[in-house]
XYZ file of N, CA and C in Angstrom:
840
model
N 0.827 -1.200 0.000
C 0.000 0.000 0.000
C 0.845 1.225 0.000
N 1.773 1.291 0.902
C 2.722 2.412 0.982
C 3.572 2.522 -0.254
N 3.862 1.376 -0.746
C 4.679 1.407 -1.968
C 3.895 1.978 -3.103
N 2.688 1.713 -3.118
C 1.837 2.234 -4.188
C 1.680 3.716 -4.115
N 1.585 4.274 -2.916
C 1.487 5.720 -2.714
C 2.739 6.417 -3.181
N 3.841 5.828 -2.844
C 5.097 6.435 -3.269
C 5.172 6.527 -4.781
N 4.683 5.494 -5.388
C 4.752 5.505 -6.842
C 3.850 6.539 -7.437
N 2.709 6.780 -6.743
C 1.753 7.748 -7.249
C 2.274 9.149 -7.050
N 2.912 9.490 -5.956
C 3.353 10.834 -5.593
C 4.634 11.182 -6.297
N 5.531 10.337 -6.438
C 6.867 10.649 -6.943
C 6.896 11.232 -8.335
N 6.019 10.922 -9.222
C 6.086 11.533 -10.538
C 5.797 13.014 -10.523
N 5.160 13.513 -9.524
C 4.825 14.959 -9.480
C 6.023 15.824 -9.167
N 7.046 15.348 -8.664
C 8.227 16.127 -8.248
C 8.924 16.811 -9.404
N 9.165 16.204 -10.508
C 9.843 16.869 -11.625
C 9.068 18.039 -12.145
N 7.802 17.996 -12.170
C 6.968 19.096 -12.659
C 7.139 20.306 -11.801
N 7.189 20.134 -10.537
C 7.370 21.252 -9.595
C 8.716 21.902 -9.805
N 9.730 21.146 -10.001
C 11.085 21.703 -10.211
C 11.159 22.510 -11.499
N 10.486 21.983 -12.498
C 10.490 22.712 -13.762
C 9.815 24.048 -13.634
N 8.754 24.086 -12.895
C 8.036 25.350 -12.685
C 8.900 26.352 -11.946
N 9.610 25.870 -10.965
C 10.481 26.760 -10.186
C 11.582 27.347 -11.076
N 12.159 26.482 -11.908
C 13.217 26.960 -12.789
C 12.672 27.942 -13.802
N 11.463 27.649 -14.273
C 10.852 28.556 -15.263
C 10.560 29.904 -14.670
N 10.053 29.911 -13.452
C 9.759 31.189 -12.782
C 11.036 31.969 -12.521
N 12.082 31.244 -12.107
C 13.365 31.912 -11.828
C 13.941 32.518 -13.102
N 13.841 31.779 -14.188
C 14.369 32.265 -15.465
C 13.582 33.454 -15.952
N 12.259 33.408 -15.777
C 11.409 34.532 -16.189
C 11.704 35.765 -15.377
N 11.976 35.558 -14.101
C 12.305 36.693 -13.223
C 13.619 37.330 -13.644
N 14.586 36.506 -13.998
C 15.889 37.031 -14.422
C 15.751 37.817 -15.719
N 14.963 37.274 -16.642
C 14.765 37.968 -17.915
C 14.061 39.287 -17.718
N 13.093 39.277 -16.798
C 12.344 40.508 -16.522
C 13.242 41.565 -15.921
N 14.111 41.215 -15.026
C 15.034 42.167 -14.388
C 16.018 42.711 -15.417
N 16.541 41.884 -16.261
C 17.513 42.324 -17.258
C 16.890 43.303 -18.235
N 15.694 43.090 -18.648
C 15.003 43.984 -19.586
C 14.730 45.330 -18.954
N 14.303 45.301 -17.698
C 14.036 46.564 -16.986
C 15.305 47.395 -16.833
N 16.386 46.712 -16.463
C 17.662 47.440 -16.314
C 18.101 48.050 -17.647
N 17.929 47.281 -18.696
C 18.327 47.779 -20.011
C 17.509 48.992 -20.417
N 16.199 48.888 -20.190
C 15.330 50.007 -20.538
C 15.665 51.232 -19.702
N 15.939 50.965 -18.409
C 16.293 52.085 -17.517
C 17.596 52.737 -17.967
N 18.529 51.886 -18.326
C 19.824 52.417 -18.775
C 19.667 53.214 -20.070
N 18.875 52.660 -20.987
C 18.643 53.373 -22.248
C 17.928 54.700 -22.026
N 16.953 54.635 -21.115
C 16.221 55.862 -20.819
C 17.143 56.912 -20.209
N 18.013 56.447 -19.299
C 18.967 57.370 -18.666
C 19.933 57.939 -19.705
N 20.418 57.074 -20.611
C 21.331 57.529 -21.661
C 20.652 58.532 -22.582
N 19.372 58.198 -22.896
C 18.620 59.100 -23.762
C 18.466 60.465 -23.110
N 18.159 60.447 -21.815
C 17.972 61.712 -21.089
C 19.272 62.508 -21.045
N 20.367 61.811 -20.713
C 21.665 62.489 -20.652
C 22.066 63.024 -22.034
N 21.815 62.228 -23.077
C 22.158 62.651 -24.434
C 21.372 63.890 -24.843
N 20.082 63.867 -24.528
C 19.250 65.018 -24.867
C 19.690 66.263 -24.109
N 20.005 66.067 -22.821
C 20.456 67.214 -22.025
C 21.795 67.741 -22.546
N 22.704 66.816 -22.888
C 24.006 67.233 -23.421
C 23.842 67.947 -24.760
N 22.980 67.371 -25.604
C 22.729 67.999 -26.906
C 22.109 69.378 -26.744
N 21.175 69.453 -25.806
C 20.514 70.734 -25.546
C 21.512 71.762 -25.024
N 22.409 71.322 -24.130
C 23.422 72.224 -23.581
C 24.394 72.686 -24.675
N 24.846 71.724 -25.507
C 25.743 72.079 -26.602
C 25.062 73.005 -27.607
N 23.771 72.741 -27.816
C 23.013 73.591 -28.733
C 22.942 75.018 -28.210
N 22.732 75.148 -26.905
C 22.695 76.487 -26.309
C 24.044 77.191 -26.471
N 25.151 76.432 -26.242
C 26.492 77.011 -26.386
C 26.728 77.440 -27.832
N 26.349 76.570 -28.777
C 26.532 76.894 -30.191
C 25.694 78.098 -30.602
N 24.463 78.142 -30.070
C 23.606 79.297 -30.372
C 24.226 80.574 -29.826
N 24.789 80.493 -28.604
C 25.439 81.657 -28.005
C 26.660 82.075 -28.826
N 27.465 81.085 -29.227
C 28.635 81.388 -30.044
C 28.231 81.957 -31.405
N 27.187 81.402 -31.972
C 26.698 81.901 -33.254
C 26.230 83.347 -33.130
N 25.515 83.625 -32.022
C 25.047 85.000 -31.797
C 26.226 85.960 -31.629
N 27.269 85.501 -30.887
C 28.464 86.335 -30.724
C 29.157 86.559 -32.071
N 29.270 85.479 -32.851
C 29.894 85.595 -34.168
C 29.094 86.529 -35.072
N 27.783 86.392 -34.998
C 26.916 87.263 -35.786
C 27.083 88.718 -35.375
N 27.194 88.946 -34.053
C 27.404 90.309 -33.551
C 28.756 90.856 -34.014
N 29.787 89.992 -33.955
C 31.118 90.429 -34.405
C 31.110 90.756 -35.898
N 30.425 89.928 -36.686
C 30.338 90.185 -38.126
C 29.631 91.498 -38.399
N 28.572 91.758 -37.631
C 27.854 93.026 -37.794
C 28.751 94.214 -37.447
N 29.551 94.049 -36.365
C 30.488 95.116 -35.996
C 31.530 95.330 -37.097
N 32.068 94.208 -37.630
C 33.051 94.317 -38.707
C 32.444 94.973 -39.943
N 31.224 94.616 -40.242
C 30.549 95.232 -41.389
C 30.391 96.727 -41.185
N 30.040 97.096 -39.935
C 29.890 98.519 -39.627
C 31.228 99.244 -39.747
N 32.299 98.615 -39.195
C 33.629 99.219 -39.287
C 34.090 99.313 -40.741
N 33.805 98.270 -41.524
C 34.183 98.290 -42.940
C 33.491 99.423 -43.680
N 32.226 99.614 -43.370
C 31.487 100.710 -44.002
C 32.079 102.060 -43.609
N 32.448 102.197 -42.312
C 33.059 103.450 -41.855
C 34.403 103.681 -42.536
N 35.207 102.593 -42.638
C 36.508 102.716 -43.293
C 36.358 103.088 -44.765
N 35.371 102.489 -45.421
C 35.123 102.844 -46.819
C 34.751 104.310 -46.954
N 33.915 104.783 -46.030
C 33.512 106.194 -46.071
C 34.711 107.106 -45.839
N 35.565 106.746 -44.831
C 36.758 107.547 -44.555
C 37.725 107.497 -45.735
N 37.866 106.313 -46.340
C 38.752 106.172 -47.497
C 38.276 107.041 -48.659
N 36.978 107.045 -48.882
C 36.412 107.893 -49.937
C 36.665 109.364 -49.649
N 36.490 109.734 -48.366
C 36.727 111.128 -47.974
C 38.188 111.509 -48.167
N 39.101 110.587 -47.778
C 40.529 110.853 -47.953
C 40.882 110.994 -49.436
N 40.304 110.134 -50.272
C 40.560 110.245 -51.711
C 40.100 111.594 -52.245
N 38.930 112.021 -51.784
C 38.418 113.323 -52.228
C 39.344 114.451 -51.788
N 39.820 114.370 -50.516
C 40.721 115.410 -50.011
C 42.046 115.398 -50.769
N 42.547 114.185 -51.081
C 43.800 114.079 -51.840
C 43.635 114.682 -53.230
N 42.506 114.403 -53.861
C 42.253 114.983 -55.187
C 42.177 116.504 -55.124
N 41.549 117.016 -54.048
C 41.466 118.469 -53.876
C 42.864 119.060 -53.715
N 43.702 118.385 -52.869
C 45.070 118.865 -52.653
C 45.878 118.802 -53.947
N 45.699 117.727 -54.719
C 46.407 117.617 -55.998
C 46.034 118.766 -56.925
N 44.749 119.059 -56.963
C 44.302 120.165 -57.816
C 44.906 121.486 -57.366
N 44.972 121.682 -56.029
C 45.553 122.919 -55.504
C 47.029 123.013 -55.859
N 47.746 121.866 -55.710
C 49.178 121.851 -56.039
C 49.388 122.151 -57.521
N 48.566 121.537 -58.365
C 48.685 121.791 -59.804
C 48.418 123.256 -60.133
N 47.419 123.819 -59.447
C 47.108 125.232 -59.675
C 48.269 126.111 -59.230
N 48.830 125.775 -58.025
C 49.953 126.563 -57.509
C 51.162 126.445 -58.425
N 51.457 125.203 -58.851
C 52.602 125.010 -59.741
C 52.390 125.742 -61.062
N 51.181 125.665 -61.574
C 50.881 126.361 -62.822
C 51.003 127.863 -62.646
N 50.482 128.354 -61.505
C 50.562 129.789 -61.232
C 52.004 130.226 -61.067
N 52.788 129.387 -60.309
C 54.201 129.719 -60.098
C 54.948 129.727 -61.417
N 54.617 128.739 -62.266
C 55.276 128.678 -63.572
C 54.940 129.902 -64.410
N 53.649 130.290 -64.360
C 53.233 131.467 -65.127
C 53.900 132.714 -64.584
N 53.914 132.817 -63.218
C 54.537 133.989 -62.596
C 56.019 134.034 -62.919
N 56.672 132.835 -62.794
C 58.107 132.778 -63.099
C 58.348 133.108 -64.567
N 57.492 132.559 -65.432
C 57.636 132.832 -66.862
C 57.428 134.309 -67.158
N 56.384 134.879 -66.541
C 56.121 136.303 -66.751
C 57.250 137.154 -66.193
N 57.766 136.712 -64.999
C 58.866 137.456 -64.388
C 60.109 137.388 -65.265
N 60.413 136.179 -65.778
C 61.581 136.019 -66.649
C 61.414 136.833 -67.927
N 60.209 136.801 -68.469
C 59.951 137.558 -69.690
C 60.095 139.050 -69.437
N 59.580 139.489 -68.274
C 59.684 140.913 -67.926
C 61.142 141.322 -67.753
N 61.919 140.464 -67.055
C 63.337 140.761 -66.860
C 64.084 140.776 -68.192
N 63.732 139.841 -69.062
C 64.401 139.777 -70.362
C 64.108 141.032 -71.183
N 62.832 141.438 -71.178
C 62.469 142.644 -71.924
C 63.154 143.876 -71.348
N 63.234 143.917 -70.005
C 63.909 145.043 -69.361
C 65.390 145.055 -69.712
N 66.001 143.866 -69.717
C 67.421 143.771 -70.052
C 67.667 144.212 -71.497
N 66.791 143.790 -72.402
C 66.927 144.192 -73.809
C 66.821 145.702 -73.944
N 65.855 146.282 -73.224
C 65.671 147.737 -73.283
C 66.889 148.471 -72.727
N 67.419 147.982 -71.588
C 68.588 148.628 -70.987
C 69.815 148.498 -71.887
N 69.978 147.347 -72.511
C 71.126 147.172 -73.402
C 71.019 148.068 -74.632
N 69.791 148.285 -75.069
C 69.585 149.185 -76.204
C 70.039 150.593 -75.849
N 69.749 151.018 -74.617
C 70.178 152.349 -74.177
C 71.687 152.400 -73.972
N 72.229 151.334 -73.354
C 73.666 151.310 -73.074
C 74.501 151.261 -74.353
N 73.897 150.761 -75.429
C 74.640 150.647 -76.691
C 75.056 152.008 -77.231
N 74.423 153.088 -76.751
C 74.769 154.442 -77.202
C 75.818 155.102 -76.306
N 76.258 154.385 -75.260
C 77.104 155.026 -74.249
C 78.506 154.439 -74.195
N 79.408 155.253 -73.635
C 80.761 154.811 -73.291
C 81.090 155.395 -71.925
N 81.871 154.659 -71.128
C 82.258 155.118 -69.793
C 83.758 155.388 -69.769
N 84.108 156.531 -69.207
C 85.519 156.916 -69.082
C 85.875 156.934 -67.601
N 86.883 156.119 -67.218
C 87.327 156.049 -65.823
C 88.690 156.732 -65.682
N 88.909 157.313 -64.511
C 90.210 157.903 -64.210
C 90.449 159.247 -64.844
N 89.405 159.945 -65.314
C 89.554 161.279 -65.919
C 89.331 162.326 -64.838
N 90.334 163.211 -64.664
C 90.255 164.224 -63.606
C 88.950 165.006 -63.702
N 88.392 165.323 -62.539
C 87.075 165.946 -62.476
C 87.185 167.437 -62.170
N 86.348 168.233 -62.810
C 86.343 169.688 -62.611
C 85.813 170.030 -61.219
N 86.374 171.103 -60.646
C 85.929 171.561 -59.325
C 84.935 172.714 -59.423
N 84.532 173.052 -60.630
C 83.610 174.170 -60.831
C 82.232 173.826 -60.267
N 81.535 174.830 -59.762
C 80.177 174.650 -59.239
C 79.129 174.825 -60.331
N 79.558 175.264 -61.502
C 78.649 175.475 -62.628
C 78.588 174.206 -63.475
N 77.381 173.701 -63.713
C 77.221 172.482 -64.497
C 77.748 172.633 -65.922
N 77.384 173.691 -66.645
C 77.924 173.852 -68.007
C 79.443 173.931 -68.022
N 80.018 174.610 -67.011
C 81.464 174.733 -66.958
C 82.111 173.376 -66.701
N 81.499 172.574 -65.831
C 82.053 171.239 -65.548
C 82.044 170.385 -66.812
N 80.972 170.499 -67.605
C 80.889 169.723 -68.849
C 81.987 170.157 -69.820
N 82.168 171.483 -69.919
C 83.218 172.010 -70.799
C 84.586 171.561 -70.329
N 84.803 171.599 -69.000
C 86.092 171.159 -68.446
C 86.325 169.676 -68.715
N 85.269 168.871 -68.645
C 85.413 167.433 -68.897
C 85.813 167.169 -70.348
N 85.243 167.911 -71.279
C 85.612 167.752 -72.688
C 87.077 168.087 -72.912
N 87.503 169.208 -72.309
C 88.902 169.628 -72.464
C 89.833 168.602 -71.831
N 89.466 168.108 -70.630
C 90.303 167.122 -69.936
C 90.413 165.842 -70.748
N 89.333 165.438 -71.392
C 89.347 164.215 -72.203
C 90.271 164.379 -73.408
N 90.191 165.533 -74.068
C 91.054 165.780 -75.231
C 92.516 165.815 -74.824
N 92.821 166.464 -73.687
C 94.211 166.539 -73.228
C 94.742 165.167 -72.851
N 93.911 164.362 -72.201
C 94.360 163.034 -71.767
C 94.632 162.132 -72.967
N 93.783 162.204 -73.962
C 93.990 161.392 -75.161
C 95.141 161.927 -76.006
N 95.422 163.215 -75.893
C 96.555 163.803 -76.608
C 96.420 163.651 -78.101
N 97.440 163.063 -78.702
C 97.450 162.916 -80.155
C 96.370 161.964 -80.667
N 95.748 161.252 -79.735
C 94.691 160.314 -80.127
C 93.293 160.902 -79.910
N 93.238 162.200 -79.670
C 91.946 162.841 -79.417
C 91.041 162.822 -80.646
N 91.616 162.473 -81.775
C 90.809 162.423 -83.003
C 89.788 161.282 -82.968
N 89.969 160.376 -82.019
C 89.009 159.264 -81.938
C 87.678 159.737 -81.350
N 87.674 160.940 -80.769
C 86.433 161.469 -80.206
C 85.508 161.878 -81.348
N 84.282 161.346 -81.387
C 83.354 161.713 -82.467
C 83.070 163.212 -82.485
N 82.871 163.748 -83.674
C 82.622 165.177 -83.823
C 81.148 165.539 -83.615
N 80.287 164.539 -83.589
C 78.857 164.811 -83.430
C 78.552 165.242 -81.993
N 77.352 165.736 -81.817
C 76.927 166.178 -80.488
C 76.844 164.989 -79.546
N 77.374 165.162 -78.367
C 77.319 164.105 -77.367
C 77.037 164.721 -76.001
N 76.496 163.882 -75.113
C 76.126 164.343 -73.783
C 77.069 163.732 -72.761
N 77.586 164.575 -71.845
C 78.516 164.109 -70.823
C 77.853 164.185 -69.453
N 77.944 163.086 -68.699
C 77.318 163.019 -67.367
C 78.270 162.307 -66.415
N 78.505 162.925 -65.248
C 79.282 162.270 -64.205
C 78.338 161.397 -63.365
N 78.750 160.163 -63.103
C 77.907 159.214 -62.381
C 78.225 159.207 -60.890
N 77.173 159.204 -60.071
C 77.364 159.127 -58.626
C 77.464 160.484 -57.969
N 77.606 160.447 -56.637
C 77.711 161.680 -55.860
C 79.164 162.156 -55.784
N 79.309 163.464 -55.621
C 80.652 164.058 -55.537
C 81.309 163.656 -54.222
N 82.557 163.172 -54.322
C 83.353 162.839 -53.141
C 84.778 163.313 -53.375
N 85.386 163.820 -52.334
C 86.732 164.385 -52.476
C 87.774 163.317 -52.789
N 87.565 162.109 -52.266
C 88.565 161.049 -52.437
C 88.213 160.099 -53.578
N 87.310 160.521 -54.439
C 86.856 159.616 -55.501
C 86.594 160.392 -56.785
N 87.128 159.862 -57.893
C 86.868 160.459 -59.209
C 85.706 159.697 -59.843
N 84.628 160.378 -60.076
C 83.453 159.733 -60.643
C 83.663 159.392 -62.121
N 83.141 158.264 -62.562
C 83.261 157.925 -63.993
C 82.442 158.889 -64.841
N 82.931 159.134 -66.041
C 82.254 160.027 -66.975
C 81.490 159.192 -68.000
N 80.217 159.455 -68.090
C 79.375 158.745 -69.049
C 79.160 159.634 -70.268
N 79.515 159.101 -71.440
C 79.343 159.844 -72.687
C 78.224 159.182 -73.481
N 77.187 159.962 -73.785
C 76.034 159.448 -74.520
C 76.110 159.953 -75.960
N 76.232 159.024 -76.904
C 76.355 159.372 -78.317
C 74.992 159.269 -79.008
N 74.946 159.779 -80.211
C 73.693 159.774 -80.961
C 73.424 158.441 -81.655
N 74.472 157.687 -81.940
C 74.304 156.402 -82.628
C 75.035 155.301 -81.864
N 74.802 154.058 -82.253
C 75.467 152.922 -81.621
C 76.886 152.740 -82.151
N 77.129 153.155 -83.364
C 78.456 152.973 -83.956
C 79.500 153.881 -83.318
N 79.086 155.067 -82.896
C 80.046 156.038 -82.353
C 80.746 155.536 -81.091
N 80.052 155.000 -80.098
C 80.783 154.491 -78.934
C 81.663 153.296 -79.277
N 81.223 152.464 -80.232
C 82.040 151.315 -80.638
C 83.358 151.791 -81.244
N 83.283 152.755 -82.150
C 84.497 153.282 -82.788
C 85.379 154.017 -81.782
N 84.756 154.728 -80.855
C 85.500 155.470 -79.832
C 86.295 154.518 -78.942
N 85.649 153.458 -78.477
C 86.312 152.476 -77.602
C 87.376 151.705 -78.383
N 87.065 151.337 -79.621
C 88.037 150.610 -80.439
C 89.274 151.466 -80.707
N 89.085 152.770 -80.953
C 90.225 153.657 -81.176
C 91.113 153.738 -79.954
N 90.517 153.798 -78.767
C 91.304 153.840 -77.534
C 92.069 152.531 -77.340
N 91.406 151.391 -77.572
C 92.051 150.082 -77.408
C 93.213 149.923 -78.391
N 93.005 150.331 -79.635
C 94.074 150.237 -80.634
C 95.265 151.114 -80.245
N 94.986 152.282 -79.675
C 96.068 153.175 -79.252
C 96.887 152.531 -78.146
N 96.225 151.891 -77.189
C 96.942 151.221 -76.095
C 97.778 150.068 -76.625
N 97.192 149.278 -77.521
C 97.937 148.161 -78.093
C 99.103 148.651 -78.935
N 98.972 149.865 -79.472
C 100.053 150.444 -80.273
C 101.144 151.077 -79.434
N 101.011 151.025 -78.104
C 102.058 151.535 -77.221
C 101.778 152.895 -76.628
N 100.576 153.441 -76.831
C 100.246 154.760 -76.269
C 100.241 154.684 -74.748
N 100.751 155.741 -74.103
C 100.819 155.814 -72.648
C 99.733 156.763 -72.137
N 98.925 156.269 -71.243
C 97.865 157.073 -70.643
C 98.008 157.039 -69.120
N 97.389 157.990 -68.421
C 97.486 158.010 -66.960
C 97.012 156.685 -66.350
N 97.551 156.383 -65.174
C 97.145 155.167 -64.465
C 95.642 155.193 -64.181
N 95.027 154.048 -64.347
C 93.581 153.869 -64.101
C 92.694 154.567 -65.136
N 93.299 155.174 -66.143
C 92.483 155.792 -67.193
C 92.098 154.712 -68.208
N 90.815 154.576 -68.431
C 90.344 153.585 -69.394
C 88.974 153.991 -69.924
N 88.660 153.452 -71.086
C 87.377 153.719 -71.740
C 86.733 152.372 -72.069
N 85.541 152.165 -71.575
C 84.835 150.894 -71.787
C 83.388 151.186 -72.186
N 82.712 150.173 -72.626
C 81.310 150.344 -72.991
C 80.441 150.357 -71.733
N 79.289 150.948 -71.827
C 78.347 150.982 -70.708
C 77.698 149.603 -70.539
N 77.312 149.289 -69.319
C 76.747 147.971 -69.027
C 75.449 148.113 -68.247
N 74.598 147.113 -68.379
C 73.347 147.083 -67.620
C 73.632 146.618 -66.196
N 72.623 146.715 -65.351
C 72.768 146.261 -63.959
C 73.117 144.775 -63.921
N 72.473 144.001 -64.767
C 72.734 142.559 -64.816
C 74.168 142.276 -65.250
N 74.626 142.991 -66.259
C 75.994 142.795 -66.745
C 77.015 143.198 -65.691
N 76.729 144.273 -64.962
C 77.658 144.692 -63.902
C 77.726 143.648 -62.790
N 76.583 143.007 -62.512
C 76.578 141.936 -61.513
C 77.439 140.769 -61.941
N 77.336 140.386 -63.211
C 78.180 139.304 -63.727
C 79.654 139.667 -63.644
N 79.964 140.919 -63.961
C 81.357 141.360 -63.939
C 81.908 141.373 -62.516
N 81.088 141.820 -61.557
C 81.539 141.811 -60.153
C 81.817 140.386 -59.684
N 80.966 139.452 -60.090
C 81.185 138.048 -59.719
C 82.491 137.532 -60.296
N 82.786 137.939 -61.528
C 84.048 137.530 -62.156
C 85.244 138.098 -61.410
N 85.146 139.367 -61.019
C 86.244 139.991 -60.272
C 86.466 139.285 -58.935
N 85.378 138.923 -58.253
C 85.500 138.232 -56.964
C 86.175 136.883 -57.144
N 85.768 136.147 -58.178
C 86.382 134.847 -58.438
C 87.844 135.003 -58.847
N 88.129 136.038 -59.615
C 89.506 136.287 -60.041
C 90.398 136.568 -58.838
N 89.913 137.388 -57.899
C 90.682 137.676 -56.686
C 90.913 136.408 -55.874
N 89.864 135.591 -55.744
C 89.981 134.365 -54.958
C 91.002 133.412 -55.568
N 90.959 133.256 -56.873
C 91.886 132.341 -57.537
C 93.306 132.884 -57.524
N 93.452 134.203 -57.623
C 94.783 134.810 -57.558
C 95.385 134.625 -56.171
N 94.548 134.765 -55.126
C 95.035 134.557 -53.759
C 95.417 133.104 -53.520
N 94.802 132.183 -54.286
C 95.129 130.762 -54.150
C 96.417 130.393 -54.878
N 96.997 131.367 -55.588
C 98.275 131.117 -56.240
C 98.212 130.971 -57.741
N 97.029 131.057 -58.328
C 96.931 130.958 -59.783
C 97.437 132.250 -60.422
N 98.173 132.105 -61.497
C 98.734 133.273 -62.184
C 98.309 133.256 -63.649
N 98.492 134.404 -64.295
C 98.189 134.500 -65.716
C 96.705 134.486 -66.022
N 95.882 134.957 -65.082
C 94.437 134.974 -65.300
C 93.977 136.365 -65.701
N 92.950 136.417 -66.501
C 92.371 137.704 -66.871
C 90.893 137.516 -67.213
N 90.166 138.622 -67.214
C 88.749 138.598 -67.576
C 88.616 138.981 -69.042
N 87.890 138.157 -69.758
C 87.672 138.437 -71.177
C 86.212 138.126 -71.514
N 85.656 138.952 -72.383
C 84.266 138.741 -72.784
C 84.189 137.698 -73.890
N 83.365 136.668 -73.653
C 83.129 135.613 -74.634
C 81.641 135.611 -74.960
N 81.327 135.980 -76.195
C 79.926 136.100 -76.614
C 79.139 137.049 -75.707
N 79.815 138.122 -75.305
C 79.150 139.133 -74.494
C 79.077 138.819 -73.019
N 79.676 137.705 -72.583
C 79.634 137.304 -71.169
C 81.054 137.303 -70.621
N 81.295 137.946 -69.465
C 82.645 137.971 -68.900
C 83.071 136.596 -68.396
N 84.269 136.175 -68.791
C 84.813 134.881 -68.386
C 86.244 135.065 -67.894
N 86.656 134.207 -66.980
C 88.049 134.200 -66.525
C 88.811 133.196 -67.378
N 89.866 133.671 -68.027
C 90.634 132.803 -68.912
C 92.106 132.858 -68.519
N 92.848 131.861 -68.989
C 94.293 131.829 -68.789
C 94.940 132.641 -69.903
N 95.662 133.684 -69.516
C 96.283 134.565 -70.505
C 97.655 134.022 -70.862
N 97.745 133.426 -72.031
C 99.022 132.882 -72.503
C 99.710 133.810 -73.488
N 99.242 135.058 -73.535
C 99.807 136.012 -74.491
C 101.258 136.315 -74.153
N 102.087 136.354 -75.191
C 103.503 136.675 -74.989
C 103.691 138.141 -74.647
N 102.664 138.947 -74.953
C 102.767 140.380 -74.689
C 102.332 140.750 -73.276
N 101.973 139.719 -72.486
C 101.537 140.026 -71.138
C 102.714 140.533 -70.318
N 102.450 141.573 -69.525
C 103.514 142.177 -68.725
C 103.962 141.199 -67.656
N 105.263 140.922 -67.558
C 105.750 139.976 -66.555
C 105.386 140.440 -65.155
N 105.009 139.448 -64.334
C 104.695 139.761 -62.941
C 103.250 140.119 -62.720
N 102.496 140.311 -63.783
C 101.080 140.640 -63.597
C 100.292 139.345 -63.573
N 99.854 138.993 -62.388
C 99.155 137.718 -62.219
C 97.757 137.739 -62.760
N 97.133 138.869 -62.845
C 95.757 138.924 -63.326
C 95.485 140.278 -63.917
N 94.438 140.337 -64.667
C 94.041 141.580 -65.304
C 92.588 141.834 -64.984
N 92.325 142.876 -64.188
C 90.964 143.170 -63.770
C 90.238 144.077 -64.739
N 90.901 144.524 -65.753
C 90.246 145.449 -66.661
C 89.410 144.674 -67.665
N 88.078 144.813 -67.619
C 87.226 144.075 -68.541
C 87.412 144.550 -69.962
N 87.268 143.630 -70.870
C 87.400 143.962 -72.286
C 86.108 144.583 -72.786
N 86.175 145.590 -73.658
C 84.962 146.222 -74.159
C 84.181 145.272 -75.048
């Protein structure tokens, strides 16, 4: 009887064990799925929060970049405006400079033309004159008497060469103020241009022919203010070069301009280092 009961009960044991194992396995599967879902949910939440945070940072950076670009655009526009203004001012200054240069050129040209015309006019007047240096001066207080005395003194000084004096009417004028220690040059104004040329040439030929005249007595052509300035410059240079030891120098006119030349003439007086007497 007991044996029969055991046989009846014992087959039920395996079924119970299987159920227990099945429940345990189901419980394990259920826990694993929940953990996975929880983990995924947590990851999703963290990812969304991180993405949202990064998005906010990027939006902030984008806004800053946009603001900087707007500032740069504004500065660029200002620089363009200033550059345009500077170009306009430079063009205005260029125009002013061109006007000034043009005006200066015109003024200089007009001034040069005026000086040239004045020089031509003065030379035309001087062409009728001759200057006599070293001729004793009359002490008379009467102007007509002084003129008469000057004519007589000129004839006496020239002596046998007085025939070189033109016979036509001429005007005699002493230049400068009267001074006791100074003999003023005598200016002779002739009626034609040929008369002073012949008068000066006759005097020069007489000197070259051996005629003896008082010291410092000479006859030269009249000169303009400009020509006298050139001659003074030549004399200054001649003195400077003579003091430096140069010898045999003299002033000679070349194409109407006074020049300092080396005098290699055999007729030059020995010991005379320079000749200050300008050539007519």
